[in-house]
Coordinates of C-alpha atoms and ligand atoms in Angstrom, one line a residue:
X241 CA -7.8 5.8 35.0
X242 CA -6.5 4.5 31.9
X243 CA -8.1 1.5 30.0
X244 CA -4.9 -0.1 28.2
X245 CA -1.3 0.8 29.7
X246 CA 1.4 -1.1 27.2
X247 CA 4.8 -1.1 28.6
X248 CA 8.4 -1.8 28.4
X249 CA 8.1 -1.9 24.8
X250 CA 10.4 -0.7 21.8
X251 CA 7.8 2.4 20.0
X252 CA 8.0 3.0 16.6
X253 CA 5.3 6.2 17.3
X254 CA 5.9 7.1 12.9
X255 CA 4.7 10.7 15.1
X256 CA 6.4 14.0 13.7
X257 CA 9.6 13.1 14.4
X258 CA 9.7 9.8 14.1
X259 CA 10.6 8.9 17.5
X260 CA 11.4 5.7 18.4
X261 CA 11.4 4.7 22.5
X262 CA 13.2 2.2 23.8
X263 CA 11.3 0.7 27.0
X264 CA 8.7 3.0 26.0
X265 CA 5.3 2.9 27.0
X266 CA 1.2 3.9 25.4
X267 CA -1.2 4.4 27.4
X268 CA -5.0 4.0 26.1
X269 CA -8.5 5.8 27.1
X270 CA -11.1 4.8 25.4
X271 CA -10.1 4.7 21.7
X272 CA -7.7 7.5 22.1
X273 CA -3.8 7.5 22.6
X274 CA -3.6 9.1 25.6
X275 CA 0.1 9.2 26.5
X276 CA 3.3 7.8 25.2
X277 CA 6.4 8.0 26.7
X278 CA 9.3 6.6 28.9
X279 CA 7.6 2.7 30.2
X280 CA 9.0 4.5 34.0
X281 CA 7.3 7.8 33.9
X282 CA 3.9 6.1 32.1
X283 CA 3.7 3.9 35.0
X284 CA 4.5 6.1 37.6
X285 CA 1.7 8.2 36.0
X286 CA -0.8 5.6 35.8
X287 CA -0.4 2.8 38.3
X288 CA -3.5 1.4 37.8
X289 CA -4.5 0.8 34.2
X290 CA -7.4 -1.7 34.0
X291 CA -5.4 -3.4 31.3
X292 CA -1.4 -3.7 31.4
X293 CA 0.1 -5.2 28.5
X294 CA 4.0 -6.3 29.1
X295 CA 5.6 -6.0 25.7
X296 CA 8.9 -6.9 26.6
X297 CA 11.1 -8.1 23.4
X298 CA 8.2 -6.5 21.2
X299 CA 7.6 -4.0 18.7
X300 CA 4.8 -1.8 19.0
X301 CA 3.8 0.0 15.5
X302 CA 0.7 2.0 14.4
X303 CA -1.9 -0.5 13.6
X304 CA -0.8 -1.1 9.7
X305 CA -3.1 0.1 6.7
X306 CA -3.9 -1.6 3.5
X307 CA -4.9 1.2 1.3
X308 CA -6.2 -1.7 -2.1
X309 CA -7.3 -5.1 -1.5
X310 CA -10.2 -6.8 -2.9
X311 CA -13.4 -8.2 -0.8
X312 CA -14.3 -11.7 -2.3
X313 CA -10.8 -12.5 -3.2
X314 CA -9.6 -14.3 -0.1
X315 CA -12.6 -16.7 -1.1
X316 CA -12.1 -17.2 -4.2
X317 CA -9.0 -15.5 -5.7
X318 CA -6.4 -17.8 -5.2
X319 CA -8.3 -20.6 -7.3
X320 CA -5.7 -20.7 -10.5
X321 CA -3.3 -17.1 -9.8
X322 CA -0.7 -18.6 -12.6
X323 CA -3.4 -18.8 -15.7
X324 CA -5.0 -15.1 -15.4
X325 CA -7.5 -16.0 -18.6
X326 CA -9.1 -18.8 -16.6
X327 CA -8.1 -17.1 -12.8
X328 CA -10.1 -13.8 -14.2
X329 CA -13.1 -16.1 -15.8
X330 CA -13.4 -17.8 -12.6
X331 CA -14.1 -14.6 -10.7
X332 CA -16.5 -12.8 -13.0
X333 CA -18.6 -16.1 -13.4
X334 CA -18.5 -15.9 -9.2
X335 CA -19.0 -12.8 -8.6
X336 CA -21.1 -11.7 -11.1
X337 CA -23.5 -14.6 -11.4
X338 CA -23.0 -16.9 -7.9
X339 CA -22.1 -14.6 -5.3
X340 CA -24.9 -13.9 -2.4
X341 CA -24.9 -12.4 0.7
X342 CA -23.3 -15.6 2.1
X343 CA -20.8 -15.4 0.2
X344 CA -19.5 -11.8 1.2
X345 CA -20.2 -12.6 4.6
X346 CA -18.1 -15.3 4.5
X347 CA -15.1 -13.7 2.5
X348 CA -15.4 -11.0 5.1
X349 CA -15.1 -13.2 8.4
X350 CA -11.9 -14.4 6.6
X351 CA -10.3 -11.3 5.2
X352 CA -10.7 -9.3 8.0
X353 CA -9.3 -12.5 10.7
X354 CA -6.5 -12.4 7.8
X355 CA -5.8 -8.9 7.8
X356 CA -5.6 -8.7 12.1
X357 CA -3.2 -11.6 12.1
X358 CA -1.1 -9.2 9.4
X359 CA -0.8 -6.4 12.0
X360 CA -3.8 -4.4 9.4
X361 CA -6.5 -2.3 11.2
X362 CA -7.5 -0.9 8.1
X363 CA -8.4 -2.1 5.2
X364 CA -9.3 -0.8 1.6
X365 CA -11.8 -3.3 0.1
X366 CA -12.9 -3.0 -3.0
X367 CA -15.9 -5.3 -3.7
X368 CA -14.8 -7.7 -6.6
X369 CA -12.4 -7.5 -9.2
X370 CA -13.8 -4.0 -9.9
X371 CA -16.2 -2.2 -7.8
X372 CA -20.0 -3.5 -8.0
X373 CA -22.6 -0.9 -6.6
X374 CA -25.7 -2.6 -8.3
X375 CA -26.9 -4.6 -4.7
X376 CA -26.4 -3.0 -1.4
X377 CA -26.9 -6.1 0.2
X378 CA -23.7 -7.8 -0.9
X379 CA -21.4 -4.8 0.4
X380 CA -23.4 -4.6 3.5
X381 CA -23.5 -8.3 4.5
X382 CA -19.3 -7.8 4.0
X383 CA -19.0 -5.4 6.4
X384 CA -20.8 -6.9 8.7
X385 CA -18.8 -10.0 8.6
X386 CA -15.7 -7.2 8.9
X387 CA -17.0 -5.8 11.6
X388 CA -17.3 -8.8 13.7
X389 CA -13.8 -9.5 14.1
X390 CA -13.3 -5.6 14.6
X391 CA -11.1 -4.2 12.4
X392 CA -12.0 -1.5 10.4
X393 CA -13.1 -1.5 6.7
X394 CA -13.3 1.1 3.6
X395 CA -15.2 -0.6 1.4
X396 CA -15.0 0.9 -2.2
X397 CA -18.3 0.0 -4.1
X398 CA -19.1 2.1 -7.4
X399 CA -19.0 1.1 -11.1
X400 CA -17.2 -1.8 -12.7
X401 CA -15.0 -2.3 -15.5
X402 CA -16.3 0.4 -18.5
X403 CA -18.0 1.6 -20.7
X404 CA -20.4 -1.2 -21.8
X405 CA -23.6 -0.5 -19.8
X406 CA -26.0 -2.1 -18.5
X407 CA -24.3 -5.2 -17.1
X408 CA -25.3 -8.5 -16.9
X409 CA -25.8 -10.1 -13.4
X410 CA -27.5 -12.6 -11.6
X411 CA -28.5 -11.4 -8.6
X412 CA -31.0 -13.1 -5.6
X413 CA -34.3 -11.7 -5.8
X414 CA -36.4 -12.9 -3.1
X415 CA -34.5 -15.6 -2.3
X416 CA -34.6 -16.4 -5.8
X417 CA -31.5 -16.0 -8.7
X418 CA -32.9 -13.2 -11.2
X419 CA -31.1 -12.0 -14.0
X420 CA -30.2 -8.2 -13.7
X421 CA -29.5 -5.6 -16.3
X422 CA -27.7 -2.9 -14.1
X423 CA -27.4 0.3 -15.6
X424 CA -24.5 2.5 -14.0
X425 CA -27.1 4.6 -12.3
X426 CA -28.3 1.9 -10.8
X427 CA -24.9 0.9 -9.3
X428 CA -24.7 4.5 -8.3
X429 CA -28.2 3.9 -6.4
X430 CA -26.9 1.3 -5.1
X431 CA -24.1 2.6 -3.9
X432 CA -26.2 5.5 -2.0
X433 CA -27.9 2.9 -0.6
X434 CA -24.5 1.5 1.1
X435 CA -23.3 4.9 1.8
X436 CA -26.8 5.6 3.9
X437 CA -26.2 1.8 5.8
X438 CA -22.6 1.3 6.0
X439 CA -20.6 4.5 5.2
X440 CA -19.9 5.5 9.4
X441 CA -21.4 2.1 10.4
X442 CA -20.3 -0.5 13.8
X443 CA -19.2 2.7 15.8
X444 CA -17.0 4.1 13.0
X445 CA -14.9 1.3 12.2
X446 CA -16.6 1.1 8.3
X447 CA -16.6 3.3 5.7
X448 CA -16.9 3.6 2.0
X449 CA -15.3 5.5 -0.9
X450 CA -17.3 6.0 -4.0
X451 CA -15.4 3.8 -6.6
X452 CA -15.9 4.3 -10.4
X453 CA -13.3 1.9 -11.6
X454 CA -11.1 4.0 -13.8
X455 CA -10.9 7.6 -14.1
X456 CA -12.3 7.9 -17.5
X457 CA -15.3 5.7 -17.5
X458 CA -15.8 5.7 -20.8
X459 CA -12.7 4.3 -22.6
X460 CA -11.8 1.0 -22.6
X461 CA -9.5 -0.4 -19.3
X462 CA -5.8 0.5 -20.7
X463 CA -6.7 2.2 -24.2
X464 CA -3.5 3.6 -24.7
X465 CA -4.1 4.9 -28.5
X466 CA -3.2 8.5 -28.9
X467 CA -6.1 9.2 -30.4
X468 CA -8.7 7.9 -28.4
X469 CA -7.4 10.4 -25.6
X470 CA -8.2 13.6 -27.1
X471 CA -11.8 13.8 -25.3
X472 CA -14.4 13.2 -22.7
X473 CA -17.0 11.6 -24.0
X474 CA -20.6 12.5 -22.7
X475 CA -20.9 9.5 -20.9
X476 CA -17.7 10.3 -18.6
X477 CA -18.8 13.7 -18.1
X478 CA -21.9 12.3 -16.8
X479 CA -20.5 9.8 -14.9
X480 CA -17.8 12.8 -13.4
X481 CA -20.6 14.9 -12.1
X482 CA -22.4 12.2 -10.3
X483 CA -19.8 10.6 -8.8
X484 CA -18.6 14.0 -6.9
X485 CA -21.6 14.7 -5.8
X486 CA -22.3 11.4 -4.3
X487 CA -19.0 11.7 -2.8
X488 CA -19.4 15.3 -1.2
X489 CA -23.1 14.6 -0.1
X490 CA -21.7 11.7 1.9
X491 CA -18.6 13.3 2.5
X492 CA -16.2 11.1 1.5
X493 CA -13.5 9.8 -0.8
X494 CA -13.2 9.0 -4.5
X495 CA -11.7 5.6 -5.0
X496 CA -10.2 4.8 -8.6
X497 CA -8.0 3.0 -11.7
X498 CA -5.6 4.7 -14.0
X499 CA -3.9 4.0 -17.2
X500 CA -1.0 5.5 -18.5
X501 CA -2.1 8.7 -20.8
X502 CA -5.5 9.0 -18.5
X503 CA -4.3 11.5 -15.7
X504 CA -3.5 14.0 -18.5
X505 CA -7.2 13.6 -20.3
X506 CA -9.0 13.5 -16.7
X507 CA -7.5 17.1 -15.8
X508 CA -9.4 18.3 -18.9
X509 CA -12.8 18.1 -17.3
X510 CA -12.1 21.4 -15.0
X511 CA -15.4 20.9 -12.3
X512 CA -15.9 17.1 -12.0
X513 CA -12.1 15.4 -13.2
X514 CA -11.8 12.7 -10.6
X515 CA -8.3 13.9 -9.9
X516 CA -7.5 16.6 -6.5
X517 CA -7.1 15.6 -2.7
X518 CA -10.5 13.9 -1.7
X519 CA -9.2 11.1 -4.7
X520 CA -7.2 8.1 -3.9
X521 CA -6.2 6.7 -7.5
X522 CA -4.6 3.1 -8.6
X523 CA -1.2 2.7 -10.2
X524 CA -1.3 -0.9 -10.2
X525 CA -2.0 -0.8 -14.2
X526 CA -0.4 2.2 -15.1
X527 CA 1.9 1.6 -18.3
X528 CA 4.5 4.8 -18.3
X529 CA 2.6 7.4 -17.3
X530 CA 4.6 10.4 -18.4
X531 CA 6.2 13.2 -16.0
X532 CA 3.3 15.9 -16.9
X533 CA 1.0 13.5 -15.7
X534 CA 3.2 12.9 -12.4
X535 CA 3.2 16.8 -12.3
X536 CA -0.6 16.6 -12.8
X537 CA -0.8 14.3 -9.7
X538 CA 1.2 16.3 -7.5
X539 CA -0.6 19.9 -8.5
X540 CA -4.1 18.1 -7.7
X541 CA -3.1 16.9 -4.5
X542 CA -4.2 13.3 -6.1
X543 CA -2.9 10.6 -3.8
X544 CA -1.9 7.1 -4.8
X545 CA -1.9 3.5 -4.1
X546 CA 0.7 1.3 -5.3
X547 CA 1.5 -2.7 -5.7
X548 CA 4.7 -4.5 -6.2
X549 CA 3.7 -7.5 -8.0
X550 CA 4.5 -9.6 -11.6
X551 CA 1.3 -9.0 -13.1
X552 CA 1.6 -5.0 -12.5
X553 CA 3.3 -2.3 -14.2
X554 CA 6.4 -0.3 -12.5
X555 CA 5.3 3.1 -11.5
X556 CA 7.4 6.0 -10.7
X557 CA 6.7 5.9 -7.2
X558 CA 10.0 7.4 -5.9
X559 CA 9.2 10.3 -8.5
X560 CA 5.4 10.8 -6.8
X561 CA 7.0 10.7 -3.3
X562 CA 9.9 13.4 -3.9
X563 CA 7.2 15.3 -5.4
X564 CA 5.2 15.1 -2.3
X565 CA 2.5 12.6 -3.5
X566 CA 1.5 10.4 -0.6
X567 CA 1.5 6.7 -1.7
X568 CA 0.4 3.5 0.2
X569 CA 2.0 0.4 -0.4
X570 CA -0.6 -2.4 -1.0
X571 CA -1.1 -6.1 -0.8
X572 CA -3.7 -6.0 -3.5
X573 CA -5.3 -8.1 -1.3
X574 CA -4.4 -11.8 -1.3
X575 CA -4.5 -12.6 -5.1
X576 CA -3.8 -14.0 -6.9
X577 CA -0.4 -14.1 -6.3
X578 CA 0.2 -12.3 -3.0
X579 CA -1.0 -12.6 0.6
X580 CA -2.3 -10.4 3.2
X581 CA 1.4 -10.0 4.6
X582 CA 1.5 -6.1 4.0
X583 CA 5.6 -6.8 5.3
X584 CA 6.3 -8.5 2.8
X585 CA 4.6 -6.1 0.3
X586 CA 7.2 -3.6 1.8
X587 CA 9.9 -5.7 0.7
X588 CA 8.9 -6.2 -3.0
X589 CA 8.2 -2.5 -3.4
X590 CA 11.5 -2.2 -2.2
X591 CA 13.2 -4.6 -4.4
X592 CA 11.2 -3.3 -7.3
X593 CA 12.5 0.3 -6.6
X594 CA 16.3 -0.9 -6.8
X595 CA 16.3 -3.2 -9.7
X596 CA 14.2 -0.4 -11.9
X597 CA 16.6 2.3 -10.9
X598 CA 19.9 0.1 -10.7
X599 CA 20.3 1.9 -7.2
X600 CA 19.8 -0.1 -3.7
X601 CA 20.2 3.6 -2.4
X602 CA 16.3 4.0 -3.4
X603 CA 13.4 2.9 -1.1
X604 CA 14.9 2.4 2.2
X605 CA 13.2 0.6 4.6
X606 CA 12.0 3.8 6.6
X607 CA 10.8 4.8 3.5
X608 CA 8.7 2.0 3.5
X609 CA 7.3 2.1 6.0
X610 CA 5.7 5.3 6.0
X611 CA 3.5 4.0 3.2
X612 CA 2.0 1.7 5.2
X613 CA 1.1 4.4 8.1
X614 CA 1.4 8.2 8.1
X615 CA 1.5 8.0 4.3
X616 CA -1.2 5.4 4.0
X617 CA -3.4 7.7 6.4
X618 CA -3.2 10.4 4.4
X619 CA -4.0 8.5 1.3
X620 CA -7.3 7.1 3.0
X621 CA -8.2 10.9 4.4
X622 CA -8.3 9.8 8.3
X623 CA -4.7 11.3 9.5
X624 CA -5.7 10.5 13.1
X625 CA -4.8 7.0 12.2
X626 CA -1.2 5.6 11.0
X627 CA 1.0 7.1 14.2
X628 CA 1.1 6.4 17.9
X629 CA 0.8 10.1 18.8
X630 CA -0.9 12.0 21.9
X631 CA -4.9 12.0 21.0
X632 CA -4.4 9.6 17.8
X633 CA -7.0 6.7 17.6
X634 CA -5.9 3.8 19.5
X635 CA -5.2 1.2 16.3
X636 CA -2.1 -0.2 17.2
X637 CA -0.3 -3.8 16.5
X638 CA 2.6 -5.2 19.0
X639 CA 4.7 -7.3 17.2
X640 CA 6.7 -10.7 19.0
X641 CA 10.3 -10.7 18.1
X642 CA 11.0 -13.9 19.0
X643 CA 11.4 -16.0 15.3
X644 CA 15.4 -16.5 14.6
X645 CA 14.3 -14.2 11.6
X646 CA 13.9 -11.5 13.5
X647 CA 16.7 -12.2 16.2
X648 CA 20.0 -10.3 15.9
X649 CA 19.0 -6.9 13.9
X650 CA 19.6 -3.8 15.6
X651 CA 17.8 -1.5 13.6
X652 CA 13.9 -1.8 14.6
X653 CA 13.1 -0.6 12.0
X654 CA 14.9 -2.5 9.7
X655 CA 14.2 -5.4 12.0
X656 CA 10.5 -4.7 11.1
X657 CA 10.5 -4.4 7.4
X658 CA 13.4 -6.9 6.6
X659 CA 13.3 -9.3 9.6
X660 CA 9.6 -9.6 10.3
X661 CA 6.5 -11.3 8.6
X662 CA 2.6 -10.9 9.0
X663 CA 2.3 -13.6 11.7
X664 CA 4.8 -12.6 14.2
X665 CA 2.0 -10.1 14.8
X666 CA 1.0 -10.8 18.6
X667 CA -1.5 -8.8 19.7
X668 CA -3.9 -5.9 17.8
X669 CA -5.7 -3.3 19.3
X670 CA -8.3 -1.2 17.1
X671 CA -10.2 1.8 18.1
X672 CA -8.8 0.9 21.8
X673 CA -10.6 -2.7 22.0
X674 CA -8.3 -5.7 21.8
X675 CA -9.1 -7.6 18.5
X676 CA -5.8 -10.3 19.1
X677 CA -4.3 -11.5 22.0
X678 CA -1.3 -13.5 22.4
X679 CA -2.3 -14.7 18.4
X680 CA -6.4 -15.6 19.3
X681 CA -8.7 -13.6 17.8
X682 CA -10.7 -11.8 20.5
X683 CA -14.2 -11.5 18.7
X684 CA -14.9 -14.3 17.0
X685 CA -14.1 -18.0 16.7
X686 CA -11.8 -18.5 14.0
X687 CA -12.5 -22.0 13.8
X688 CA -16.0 -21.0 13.0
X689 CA -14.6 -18.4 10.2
X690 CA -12.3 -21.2 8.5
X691 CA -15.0 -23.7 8.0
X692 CA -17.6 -21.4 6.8
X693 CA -15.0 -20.1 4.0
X694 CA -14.1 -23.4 3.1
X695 CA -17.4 -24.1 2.3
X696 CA -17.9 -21.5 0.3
X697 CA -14.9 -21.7 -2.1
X698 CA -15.8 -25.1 -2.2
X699 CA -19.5 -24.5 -3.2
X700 CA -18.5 -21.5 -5.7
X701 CA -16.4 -24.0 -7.8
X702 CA -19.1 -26.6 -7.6
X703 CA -22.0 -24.1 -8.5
X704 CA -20.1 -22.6 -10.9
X705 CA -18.6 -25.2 -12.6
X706 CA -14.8 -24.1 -12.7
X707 CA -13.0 -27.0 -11.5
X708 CA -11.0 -27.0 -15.0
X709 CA -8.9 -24.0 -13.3
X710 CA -7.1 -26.4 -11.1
X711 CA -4.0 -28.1 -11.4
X712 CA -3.0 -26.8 -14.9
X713 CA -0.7 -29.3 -17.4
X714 CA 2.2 -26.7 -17.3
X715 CA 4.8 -28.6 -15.0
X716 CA 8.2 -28.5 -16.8
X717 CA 7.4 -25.5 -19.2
X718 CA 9.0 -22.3 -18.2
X719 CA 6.8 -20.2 -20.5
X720 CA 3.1 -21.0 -20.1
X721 CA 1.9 -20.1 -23.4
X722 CA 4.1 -21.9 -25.0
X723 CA 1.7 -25.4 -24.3
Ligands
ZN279 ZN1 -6.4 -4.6 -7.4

């Protein structure tokens, strides 16, 4: 007998061929797509499903995957998203001196209710502004918040923002806030420590990629001087060796920033260079990277993650793709100036695509949409995710196609990507459990969730003394530094 049987449905499977069923019909055992087909021949099949779902008038996708967001951010990253010296200021002091277990608990709880109502079942988290490894116990408290609402997680914990070590933290000790002086080998303890608790965690749904925050760990974030790129330096090298072999000891991915110039400097450490196919790199803050590097990308097997958004620079995404590269579309997470609305991620990349090359012929909507499933599955290294396929996992998000946006578009596809937004998203299965039905999260009480993150974006400002960061005297001025 089948556990879930979802019927009369439009199915955009994103499967080899891209099918797309009309009246078509899943049907679920156990966290496995079992059958998909014609909604009259699945029924016939299986007449008695212990679950029937009647999606008439929906859209069922792939559950949708956010390959870059950042845990802690939907706490606190949307404090001042205009004024990055004082929104970036803000975070550090949080993060880096406030934040307890609490705290990434609660961030969690709220993310991962945010990213379910988005249609998201996966999620890349990286935990911070860049990746902290130094305490095991924040990354773990997150994905056990994640986990509760039951969506899955990839948490990226590793080594922040180089190459001035140790860092300064505060960190509870005992119940007690301790200064710290974390040395990157101790964020790389401490990120063994979450690959041993978390990494395959809550029945599978967690995981985490080993996440130095740039590729060359030993130049400064965007160094861009000729130069200064001519060679490794020890430290790198170092930094190189250990980082692969936490990553193949734990078998798992390698989760990093680039910078324009970088990708060509990497390549030159031939055993460690955190380039090749077990890498998924950032190309939020590339400036320009040059065609040998895309070349460099494409040879490696490297695969990317992308964001369309003002503070970021324009990569050459449509290059990576013809070349083969896979590249999921992010939200960044939900800061400081986006949401968790992966849709509407889709449509800047789209519009970013045809204003750079003066051509609305690039980035189609079906485009589009692969990087945000198949595409986005291969960037995270779990291709049985991302299609609605014959033995795939069951992750799947049913979207209602009832708001007058979405009325009167043939295309489903383009009725998806143009007509649709996050919260149309009805109902969200993951790993064959229901996690939303009919807009209620399953799992938890989201009442519950709201309060406790209110509280604690309320008691990080207070604690931490940033309440300068709101409401900024800028109304009328259409440049902000010129006040
Ligand atoms: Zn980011």
């Amino acid at each position: 007998m089948m556990d879930i049987l979802i019927k009369n449905a439009t199915v955009i499977t994103m499967d080899h061929e891209r099918r797309v069923l009309y009246h078509g019909a899943v049907a679920i055992k156990g966290n496995t797509i079992a059958d998909v087909g014609p909604t009259a021949e699945l029924c016939a099949k299986y007449p008695h499903a212990a679950e029937t779902v009647d999606a008439s008038g929906q859209i069922v996708l792939p559950g949708l995957i956010n390959c870059h967001a950042h845990a802690g951010h939907c706490i606190i990253g949307k404090l001042n998203s205009d004024m990055m010296d004082k929104w970036w200021e803000a975070l550090i002091r949080v993060y880096e001196n406030h934040a307890g277990p609490d705290f990434w608990y609660a961030d969690a709880r709220l993310h991962a209710s945010a990213t379910v109502r988005n249609g998201i079942t996966t999620s890349v988290n990286v935990m911070g502004s860049t990746p902290m490894g130094d305490d095991p116990t924040l990354p773990q408290a997150h994905a056990k918040g994640f986990a509760q609402v039951g969506s899955r997680e990839i948490l990226g914990v590793g080594i922040p923002l180089a190459p001035q070590y140790p860092k300064a933290y505060t960190r509870l000790r005992n119940g007690v806030p301790t200064p710290v002086l974390a040395d990157y080998d101790d964020m790389l303890a401490g990120t063994e420590e979450t690959l041993k608790t978390v990494h395959g965690a809550y029945g599978g749904l967690t995981r985490v990629f080993v996440t130095p925050h740039q590729n060359l760990m030993g130049h400064e974030p965007g160094e861009h001087v000729p130069r200064r790129l001519m060679e490794l330096t020890p430290l790198e090298l170092d930094i190189n060796a250990k980082v692969r072999g936490l990553a193949a000891k734990y078998n798992t991915q390698i989760y990093c920033d680039t910078y324009g110039g970088w990708i060509t400097l990497a390549a030159t450490d031939k055993e460690n260079a955190l380039l090749g196919p077990d890498v998924l790199i950032g190309m939020e803050h590339v400036a320009a990277p040059n065609y040998r590097e895309l070349m460099i990308l494409a040879e490696t097997g490297t695969k990317v993650y992308y964001t369309a958004e003002g503070f970021y620079k324009r990569v050459q995404i449509s290059e990576l793709m013809s070349m083969g590269v896979p590249v999921g579309i992010t939200t960044n997470g939900c800061a400081p100036r986006t949401t968790l609305d992966l849709l509407e991620s889709l449509r800047r990349a789209i519009l970013a695509e045809r204003l750079f090359h003066d051509d609305y012929a690039y980035m189609h909507a079906r485009r589009a949409l692969e990087c945000v499933t198949v595409d986005a599955a291969r960037c995270i290294g779990d291709e049985s995710l991302g299609s609605i396929a014959v033995g795939k996992k069951a992750d799947i998000s049913i979207l209602d196609c009832s708001s007058p946006d979405m009325l009167c578009i043939s295309d489903p596809i383009e009725r998806v990507v143009y007509g649709a937004a996050g919260g149309d998203f009805d109902t969200v299965i993951v790993d064959g459990k229901f996690v939303m039905r009919a807009r209620k999260l399953v799992n938890v009480d989201e009442k519950d969730i709201l309060a406790g993150a209110n509280e604690a974006h309320e008691r990080a400002i207070r604690q931490c003394g940033i309440e300068d960061c709101i409401d900024p005297p800028i109304w009328g001025r259409t440049r902000m530094e010129l006040m």
